[in-house]
Coordinates of C-alpha atoms in Angstrom, one line a residue:
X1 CA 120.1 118.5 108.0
X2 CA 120.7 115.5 108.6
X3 CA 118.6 112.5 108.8
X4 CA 116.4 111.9 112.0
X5 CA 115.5 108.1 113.4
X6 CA 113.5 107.3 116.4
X7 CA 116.4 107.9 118.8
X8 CA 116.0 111.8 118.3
X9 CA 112.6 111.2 120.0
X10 CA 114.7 110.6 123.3
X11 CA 113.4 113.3 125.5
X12 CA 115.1 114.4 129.3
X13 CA 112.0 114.6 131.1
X14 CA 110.8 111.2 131.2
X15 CA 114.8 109.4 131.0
X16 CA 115.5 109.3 134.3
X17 CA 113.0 107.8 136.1
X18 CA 112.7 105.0 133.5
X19 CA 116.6 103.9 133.3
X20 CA 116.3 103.3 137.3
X21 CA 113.1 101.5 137.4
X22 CA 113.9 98.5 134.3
X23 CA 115.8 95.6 136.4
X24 CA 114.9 92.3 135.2
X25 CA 115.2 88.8 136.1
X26 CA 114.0 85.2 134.6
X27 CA 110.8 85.3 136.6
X28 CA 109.7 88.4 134.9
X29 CA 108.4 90.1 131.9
X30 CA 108.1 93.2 131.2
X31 CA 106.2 94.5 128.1
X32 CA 106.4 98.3 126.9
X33 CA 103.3 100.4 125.9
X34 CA 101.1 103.6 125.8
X35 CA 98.0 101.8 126.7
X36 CA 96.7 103.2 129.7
X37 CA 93.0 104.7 128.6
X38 CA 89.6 103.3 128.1
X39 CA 89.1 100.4 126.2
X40 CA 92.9 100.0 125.2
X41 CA 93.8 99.5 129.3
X42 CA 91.4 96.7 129.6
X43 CA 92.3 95.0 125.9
X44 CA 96.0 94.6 127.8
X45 CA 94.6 93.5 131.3
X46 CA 92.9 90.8 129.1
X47 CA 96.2 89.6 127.6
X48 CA 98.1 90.0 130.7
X49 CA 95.4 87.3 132.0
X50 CA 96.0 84.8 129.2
X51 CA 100.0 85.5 129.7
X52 CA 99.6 84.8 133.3
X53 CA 97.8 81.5 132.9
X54 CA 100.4 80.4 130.6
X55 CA 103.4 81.6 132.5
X56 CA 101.8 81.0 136.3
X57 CA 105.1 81.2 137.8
X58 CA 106.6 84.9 135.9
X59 CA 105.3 87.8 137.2
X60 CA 103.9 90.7 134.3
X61 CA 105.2 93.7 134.2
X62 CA 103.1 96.6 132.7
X63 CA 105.5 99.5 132.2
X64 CA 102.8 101.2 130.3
X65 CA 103.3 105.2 129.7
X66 CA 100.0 107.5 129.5
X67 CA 99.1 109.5 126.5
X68 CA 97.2 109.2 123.3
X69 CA 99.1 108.1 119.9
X70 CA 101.8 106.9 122.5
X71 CA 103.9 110.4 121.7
X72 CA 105.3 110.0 125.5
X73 CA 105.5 106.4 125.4
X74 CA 108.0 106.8 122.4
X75 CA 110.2 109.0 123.6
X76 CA 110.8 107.2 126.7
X77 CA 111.1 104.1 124.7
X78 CA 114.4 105.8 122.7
X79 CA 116.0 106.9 125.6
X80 CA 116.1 103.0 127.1
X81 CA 117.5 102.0 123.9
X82 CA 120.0 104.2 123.3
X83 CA 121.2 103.1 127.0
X84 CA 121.0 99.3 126.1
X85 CA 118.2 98.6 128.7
X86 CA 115.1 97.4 126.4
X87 CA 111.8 95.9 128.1
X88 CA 111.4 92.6 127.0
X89 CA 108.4 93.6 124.8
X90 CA 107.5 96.8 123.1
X91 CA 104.4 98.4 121.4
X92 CA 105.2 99.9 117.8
X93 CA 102.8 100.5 114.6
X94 CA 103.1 98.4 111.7
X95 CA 104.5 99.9 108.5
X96 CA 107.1 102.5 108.6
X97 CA 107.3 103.4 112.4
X98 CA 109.3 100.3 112.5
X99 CA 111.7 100.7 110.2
X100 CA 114.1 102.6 112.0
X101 CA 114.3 100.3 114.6
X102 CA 115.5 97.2 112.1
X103 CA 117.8 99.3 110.5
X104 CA 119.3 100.0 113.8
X105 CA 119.4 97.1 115.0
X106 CA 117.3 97.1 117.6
X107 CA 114.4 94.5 117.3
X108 CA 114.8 90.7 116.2
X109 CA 114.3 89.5 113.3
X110 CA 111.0 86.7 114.4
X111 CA 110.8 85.0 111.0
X112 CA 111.4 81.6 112.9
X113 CA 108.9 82.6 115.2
X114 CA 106.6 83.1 112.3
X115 CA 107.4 79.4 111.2
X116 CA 107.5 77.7 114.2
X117 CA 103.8 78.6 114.9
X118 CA 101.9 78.8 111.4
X119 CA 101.2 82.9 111.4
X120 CA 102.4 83.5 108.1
X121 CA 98.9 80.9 106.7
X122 CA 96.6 83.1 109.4
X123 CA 97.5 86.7 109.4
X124 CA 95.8 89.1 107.6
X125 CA 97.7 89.0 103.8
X126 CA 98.0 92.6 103.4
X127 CA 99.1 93.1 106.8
X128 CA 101.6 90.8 106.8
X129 CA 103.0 92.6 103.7
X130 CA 103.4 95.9 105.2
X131 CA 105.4 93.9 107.9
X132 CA 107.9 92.8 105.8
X133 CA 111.2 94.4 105.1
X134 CA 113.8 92.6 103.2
X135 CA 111.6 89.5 103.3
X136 CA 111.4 89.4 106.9
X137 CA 109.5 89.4 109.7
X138 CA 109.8 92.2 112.6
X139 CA 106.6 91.9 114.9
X140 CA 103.2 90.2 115.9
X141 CA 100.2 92.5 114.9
X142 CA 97.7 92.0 117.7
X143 CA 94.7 94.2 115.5
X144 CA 93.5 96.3 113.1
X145 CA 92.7 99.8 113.3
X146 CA 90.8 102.7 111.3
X147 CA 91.3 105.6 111.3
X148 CA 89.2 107.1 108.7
X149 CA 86.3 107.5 111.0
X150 CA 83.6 110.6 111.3
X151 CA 81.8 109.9 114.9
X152 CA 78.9 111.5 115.2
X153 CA 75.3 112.6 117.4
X154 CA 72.4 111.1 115.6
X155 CA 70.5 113.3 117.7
X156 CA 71.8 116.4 116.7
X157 CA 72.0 115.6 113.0
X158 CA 68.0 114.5 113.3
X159 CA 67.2 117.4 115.0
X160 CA 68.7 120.3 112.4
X161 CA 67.4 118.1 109.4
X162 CA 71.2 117.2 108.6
X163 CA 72.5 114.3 106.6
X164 CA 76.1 112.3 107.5
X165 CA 78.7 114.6 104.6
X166 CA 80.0 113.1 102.0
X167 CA 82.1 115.8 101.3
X168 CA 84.7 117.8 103.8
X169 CA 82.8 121.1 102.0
X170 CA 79.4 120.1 102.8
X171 CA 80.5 119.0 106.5
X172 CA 81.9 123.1 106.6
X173 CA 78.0 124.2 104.9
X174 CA 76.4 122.6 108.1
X175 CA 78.6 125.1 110.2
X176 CA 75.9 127.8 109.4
X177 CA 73.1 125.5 111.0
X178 CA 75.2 124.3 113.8
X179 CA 76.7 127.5 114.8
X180 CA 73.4 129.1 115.2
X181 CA 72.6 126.5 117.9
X182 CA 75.5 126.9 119.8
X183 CA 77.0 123.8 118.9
X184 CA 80.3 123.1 117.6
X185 CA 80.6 121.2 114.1
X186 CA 83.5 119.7 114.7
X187 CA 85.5 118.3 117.9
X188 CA 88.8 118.5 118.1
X189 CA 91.5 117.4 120.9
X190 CA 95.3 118.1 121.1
X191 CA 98.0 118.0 118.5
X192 CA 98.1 114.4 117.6
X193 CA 94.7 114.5 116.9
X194 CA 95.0 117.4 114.2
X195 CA 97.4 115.1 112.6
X196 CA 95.2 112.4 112.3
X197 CA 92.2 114.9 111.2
X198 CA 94.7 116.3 108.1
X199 CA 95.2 112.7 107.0
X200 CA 91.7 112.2 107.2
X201 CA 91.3 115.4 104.9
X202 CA 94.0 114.5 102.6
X203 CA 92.7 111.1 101.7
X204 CA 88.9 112.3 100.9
X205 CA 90.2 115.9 98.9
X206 CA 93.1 113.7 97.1
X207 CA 91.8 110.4 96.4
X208 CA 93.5 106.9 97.6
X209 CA 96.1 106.6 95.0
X210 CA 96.9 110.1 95.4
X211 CA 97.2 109.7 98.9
X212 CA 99.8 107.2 99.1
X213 CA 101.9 108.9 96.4
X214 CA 102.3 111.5 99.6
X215 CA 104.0 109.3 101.3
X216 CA 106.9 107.6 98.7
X217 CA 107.3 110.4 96.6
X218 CA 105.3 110.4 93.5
X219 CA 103.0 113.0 94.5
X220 CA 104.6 116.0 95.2
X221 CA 103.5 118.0 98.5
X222 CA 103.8 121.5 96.7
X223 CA 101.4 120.9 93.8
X224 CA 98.0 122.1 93.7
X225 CA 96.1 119.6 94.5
X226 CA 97.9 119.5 97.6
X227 CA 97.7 122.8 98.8
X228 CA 94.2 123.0 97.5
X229 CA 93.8 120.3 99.8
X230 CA 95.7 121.6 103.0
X231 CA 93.3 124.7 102.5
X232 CA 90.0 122.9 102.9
X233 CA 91.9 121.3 105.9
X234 CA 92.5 125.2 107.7
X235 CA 88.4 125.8 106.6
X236 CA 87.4 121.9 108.4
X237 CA 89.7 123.6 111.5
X238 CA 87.4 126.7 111.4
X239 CA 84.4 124.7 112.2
X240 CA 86.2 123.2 115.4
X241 CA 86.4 123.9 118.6
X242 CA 90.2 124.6 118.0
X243 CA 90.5 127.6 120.2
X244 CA 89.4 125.1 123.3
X245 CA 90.9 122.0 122.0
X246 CA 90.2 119.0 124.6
X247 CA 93.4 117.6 126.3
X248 CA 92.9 113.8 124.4
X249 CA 90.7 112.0 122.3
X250 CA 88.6 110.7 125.2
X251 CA 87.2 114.6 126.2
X252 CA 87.1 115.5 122.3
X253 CA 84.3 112.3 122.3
X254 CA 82.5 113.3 125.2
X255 CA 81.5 116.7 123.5
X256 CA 79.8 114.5 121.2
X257 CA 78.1 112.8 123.8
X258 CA 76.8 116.1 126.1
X259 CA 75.7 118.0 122.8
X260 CA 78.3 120.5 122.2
X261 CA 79.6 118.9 119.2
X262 CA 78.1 117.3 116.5
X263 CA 81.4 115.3 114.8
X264 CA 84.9 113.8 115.8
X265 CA 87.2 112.4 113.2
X266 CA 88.5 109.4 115.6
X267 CA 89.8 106.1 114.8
X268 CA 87.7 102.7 116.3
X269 CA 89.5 103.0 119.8
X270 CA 86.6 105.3 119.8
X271 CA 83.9 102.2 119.9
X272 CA 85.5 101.1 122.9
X273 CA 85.1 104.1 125.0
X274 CA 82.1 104.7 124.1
X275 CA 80.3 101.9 124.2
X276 CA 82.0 100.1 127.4
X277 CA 83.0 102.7 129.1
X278 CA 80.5 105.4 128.7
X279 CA 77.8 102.7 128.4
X280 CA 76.4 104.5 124.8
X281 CA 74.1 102.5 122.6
X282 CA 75.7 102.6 118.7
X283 CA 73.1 104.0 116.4
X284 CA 71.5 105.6 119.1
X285 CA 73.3 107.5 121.2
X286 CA 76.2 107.5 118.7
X287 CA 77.2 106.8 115.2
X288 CA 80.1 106.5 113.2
X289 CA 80.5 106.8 109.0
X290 CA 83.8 106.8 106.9
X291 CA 85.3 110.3 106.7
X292 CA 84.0 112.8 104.1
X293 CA 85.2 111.4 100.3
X294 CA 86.6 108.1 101.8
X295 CA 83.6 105.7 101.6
X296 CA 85.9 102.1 100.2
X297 CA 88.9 103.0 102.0
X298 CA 90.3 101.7 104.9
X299 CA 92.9 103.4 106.4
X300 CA 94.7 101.2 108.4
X301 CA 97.0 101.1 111.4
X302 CA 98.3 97.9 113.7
X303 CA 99.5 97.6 116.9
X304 CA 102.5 94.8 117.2
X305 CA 104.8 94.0 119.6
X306 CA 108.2 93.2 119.5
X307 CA 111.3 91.3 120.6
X308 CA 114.4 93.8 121.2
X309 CA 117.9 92.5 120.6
X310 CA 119.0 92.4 124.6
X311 CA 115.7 91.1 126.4
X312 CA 116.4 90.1 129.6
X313 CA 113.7 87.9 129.0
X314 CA 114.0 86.5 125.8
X315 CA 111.8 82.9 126.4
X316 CA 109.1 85.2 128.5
X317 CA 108.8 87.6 125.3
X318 CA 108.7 84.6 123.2
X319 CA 105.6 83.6 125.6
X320 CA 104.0 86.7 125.2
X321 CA 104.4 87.4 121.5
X322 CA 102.4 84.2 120.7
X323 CA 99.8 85.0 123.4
X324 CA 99.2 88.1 121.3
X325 CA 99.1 86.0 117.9
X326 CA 96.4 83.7 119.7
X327 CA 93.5 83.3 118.7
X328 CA 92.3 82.9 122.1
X329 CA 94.6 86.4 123.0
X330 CA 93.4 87.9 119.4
X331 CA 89.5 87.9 120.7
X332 CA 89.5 88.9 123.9
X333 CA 92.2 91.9 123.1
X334 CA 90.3 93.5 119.9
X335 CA 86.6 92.9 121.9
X336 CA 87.8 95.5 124.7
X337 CA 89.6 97.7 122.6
X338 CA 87.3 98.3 119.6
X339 CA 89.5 96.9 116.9
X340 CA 90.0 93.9 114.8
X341 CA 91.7 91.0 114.7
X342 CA 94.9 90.4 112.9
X343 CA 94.3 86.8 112.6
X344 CA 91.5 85.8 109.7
X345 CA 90.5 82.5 111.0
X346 CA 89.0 84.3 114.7
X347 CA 85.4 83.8 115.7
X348 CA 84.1 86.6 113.8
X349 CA 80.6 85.9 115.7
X350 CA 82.0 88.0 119.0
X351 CA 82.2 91.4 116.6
X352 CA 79.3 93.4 116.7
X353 CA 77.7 96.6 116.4
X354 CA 80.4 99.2 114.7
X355 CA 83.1 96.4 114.8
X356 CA 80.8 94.0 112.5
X357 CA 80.2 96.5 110.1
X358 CA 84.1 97.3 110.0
X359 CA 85.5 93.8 109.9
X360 CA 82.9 92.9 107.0
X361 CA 84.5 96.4 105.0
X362 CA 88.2 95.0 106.3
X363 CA 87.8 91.5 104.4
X364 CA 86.0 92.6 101.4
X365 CA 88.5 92.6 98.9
X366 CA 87.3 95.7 96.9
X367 CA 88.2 97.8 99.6
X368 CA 91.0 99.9 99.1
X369 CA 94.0 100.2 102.1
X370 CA 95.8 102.8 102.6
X371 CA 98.5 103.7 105.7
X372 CA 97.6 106.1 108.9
X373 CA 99.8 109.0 108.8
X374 CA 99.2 110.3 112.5
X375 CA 99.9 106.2 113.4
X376 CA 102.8 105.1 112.2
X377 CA 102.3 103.4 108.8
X378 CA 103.0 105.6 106.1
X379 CA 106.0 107.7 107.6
X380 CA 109.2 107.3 109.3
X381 CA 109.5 108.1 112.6
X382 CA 111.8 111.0 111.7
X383 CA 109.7 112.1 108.9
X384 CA 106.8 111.9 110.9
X385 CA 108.4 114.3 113.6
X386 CA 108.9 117.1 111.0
X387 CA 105.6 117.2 109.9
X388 CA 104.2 117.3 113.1
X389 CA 106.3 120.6 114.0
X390 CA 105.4 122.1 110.7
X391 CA 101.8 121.1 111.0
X392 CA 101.9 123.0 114.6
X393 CA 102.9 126.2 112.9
X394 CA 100.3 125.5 110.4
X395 CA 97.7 125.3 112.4
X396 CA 98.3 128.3 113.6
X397 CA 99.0 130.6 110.8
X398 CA 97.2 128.8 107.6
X399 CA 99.8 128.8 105.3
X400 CA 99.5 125.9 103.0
X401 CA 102.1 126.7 100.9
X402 CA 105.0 126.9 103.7
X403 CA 103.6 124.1 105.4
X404 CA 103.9 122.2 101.9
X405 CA 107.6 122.8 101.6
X406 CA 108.7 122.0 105.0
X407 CA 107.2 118.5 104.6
X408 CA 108.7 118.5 101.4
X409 CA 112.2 119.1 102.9
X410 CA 111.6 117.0 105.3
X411 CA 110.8 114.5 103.2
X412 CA 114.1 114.7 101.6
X413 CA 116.5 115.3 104.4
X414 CA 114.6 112.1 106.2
X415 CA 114.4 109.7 103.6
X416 CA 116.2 106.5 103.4

């Protein structure tokens, strides 16, 4: 087989419409991403503002594609650049989600950029590190995410006499308690979500350092540790709602919040929803602890934008890409959207509730990071495609060890 890069995520369906609709001229901008939801929606309106009163006289385009973990949004993306029509700006995770498109060619290389405006003195260290590739610089991080998150109802925990697990097992004990109420133990939503709940379950069963070894080949997927693993993952899935899995992530939360679910593995877009959009008071009407066997780890994903090689606008993307490195574009972004900010010297006064306890766990320097699997850090894109096909069939027929050498051979047909 041979190897996959991001352009085999070019899909028919969404093609056409896109490679008819991307004309540009000087006078516009137009900037590429899947943010269309709660909280994430209204983190880009707030950029879009700051753009706008920079560049009065260039109108903003927002060619924004729906859907959770940006699955759509990528696939789209592929097809305009295998047909040399890039937006100005794209969306893409930090880490290895990127690669592909600097070893293609694809993106610019914004060291200058970098230079010319003193990031490399205020971004986050260990981020910029994971944004390096040959000693260069390939995008402007905008946040921080985590993804190692258990969301939870205070409510129901208080009224069944349960405690937050620390444990994956003793999250599948309270099962017996829930169940007997009617009320689901776990909520979970559509496939990109069961990606993100195996990471979740690989980090606490495996350990950090174990963890990472997953992902550049000094743990090997078909030992037993790691199926021993991927079977307390099938039990977690047992205690879902699997068999009536919500559409996205925004349903899967609201189970929490009507009472027929007691926990969502989410990462902190989830703060966001609920807490602007759903109007829900944090350590009341909701709650949120680091996923069973992860307490000191951080598991971390970025948003970042781009500069393709081919803008039609390359001095409006420059414009934009250091709007989104702002401090000023930094705070009002990561306040709607329930993350953090990429920069270190932001007004750390303006994050509160769940985000202050996060960005106090993000800057203490004995907290371990590790990469989000489901988001981009840890695998290539093609990689990352395999193992979501193989973790479809797993999910439905439970068999660890086949699931453990697919990804395996994927790993080595894929790898660079």
């Amino acid at each position: 087989m041979k190897r996959r890069s991001f352009m085999a995520l070019a899909a028919a369906p969404v093609v056409a419409p896109l490679l008819t609709s991307c004309s540009g001229n000087a006078n516009q901008m137009e900037v590429f991403t899947w943010w269309t939801g709660p909280g994430e929606g209204e983190g880009l309106a707030e950029l879009e503002k700051l753009f706008a009163a920079a560049k009065p006289d260039v109108e903003f385009v927002n060619a924004a594609i729906a859907g959770g973990s940006g699955d759509q949004a990528k696939a789209a993306l592929a097809a305009r650049l295998q047909a040399s029509d890039p937006p100005d700006s794209f969306q893409g995770h930090a880490g290895e989600e990127l690669a592909d498109y600097i070893d293609s060619g694809v993106i610019e290389d914004l060291s200058g950029l970098y230079e010319s405006e003193g990031w490399n003195s205020v971004m986050h260290p260990g981020l910029l590190e994971n944004l390096t590739k040959d000693g260069k610089l390939y995008a402007v991080p905008v946040n921080i995410h985590r993804a190692n998150l258990l969301w939870y109802n205070p409510s129901i925990l208080e009224e069944n006499r349960l405690e937050v697990p620390q444990t994956w097992s003793q999250l599948i004990e309270q099962n017996e308690v829930l169940s007997e109420q009617g009320i689901a133990t776990l909520s979970i939503a559509s496939a990109w979500t069961q990606l993100h709940l195996l990471e979740t379950v690989l980090l606490g069963e495996l350990g950090a350092e174990a963890y990472n070894g997953l992902w550049d080949g000094t743990v090997g997927w078909q030992t037993g540790e790691v199926i021993a693993a991927l079977e307390t993952y099938t039990a977690v899935l047992e205690v879902s709602n699997l068999s009536e899995a919500a559409a996205d992530w925004q349903p899967q939360l609201d189970r929490l919040m009507d009472g027929t679910a007691a926990y969502a593995v989410m990462g902190d877009w989830a703060y966001s929803y609920l807490a602007t959009n759903q109007g829900k008071v944090y350590n009341v009407d909701y709650s949120v602890a680091e996923t069973p066997g992860s307490v000191g780890v951080f598991d971390y994903l970025s948003d970042a934008f781009t500069l393709p090689v081919g803008a039609k606008n390359r001095e409006n993307a420059e414009a934009w890409l250091t709007v989104c490195a702002s401090i000023e574009g930094q705070d009002a972004f990561n306040t709607k959207k329930g993350s953090l900010p990429a920069r270190t010297d932001t007004d750390q006064s303006l994050y509160t509730d769940y985000l202050a306890w996060n960005l106090g766990q993000w800057l203490d320097s004995s907290t371990v990071v590790v990469g989000s699997l489901a988001h981009g850090a840890v695998a290539r894109p093609g990689w990352a495609t395999e193992i979501q096909t193989a973790l479809g069939v797993f999910v439905q027929n439970g068999d660890a060890v086949a699931f453990a050498d697919a990804v395996a051979l994927a790993y080595q047909n894929t790898k660079s």
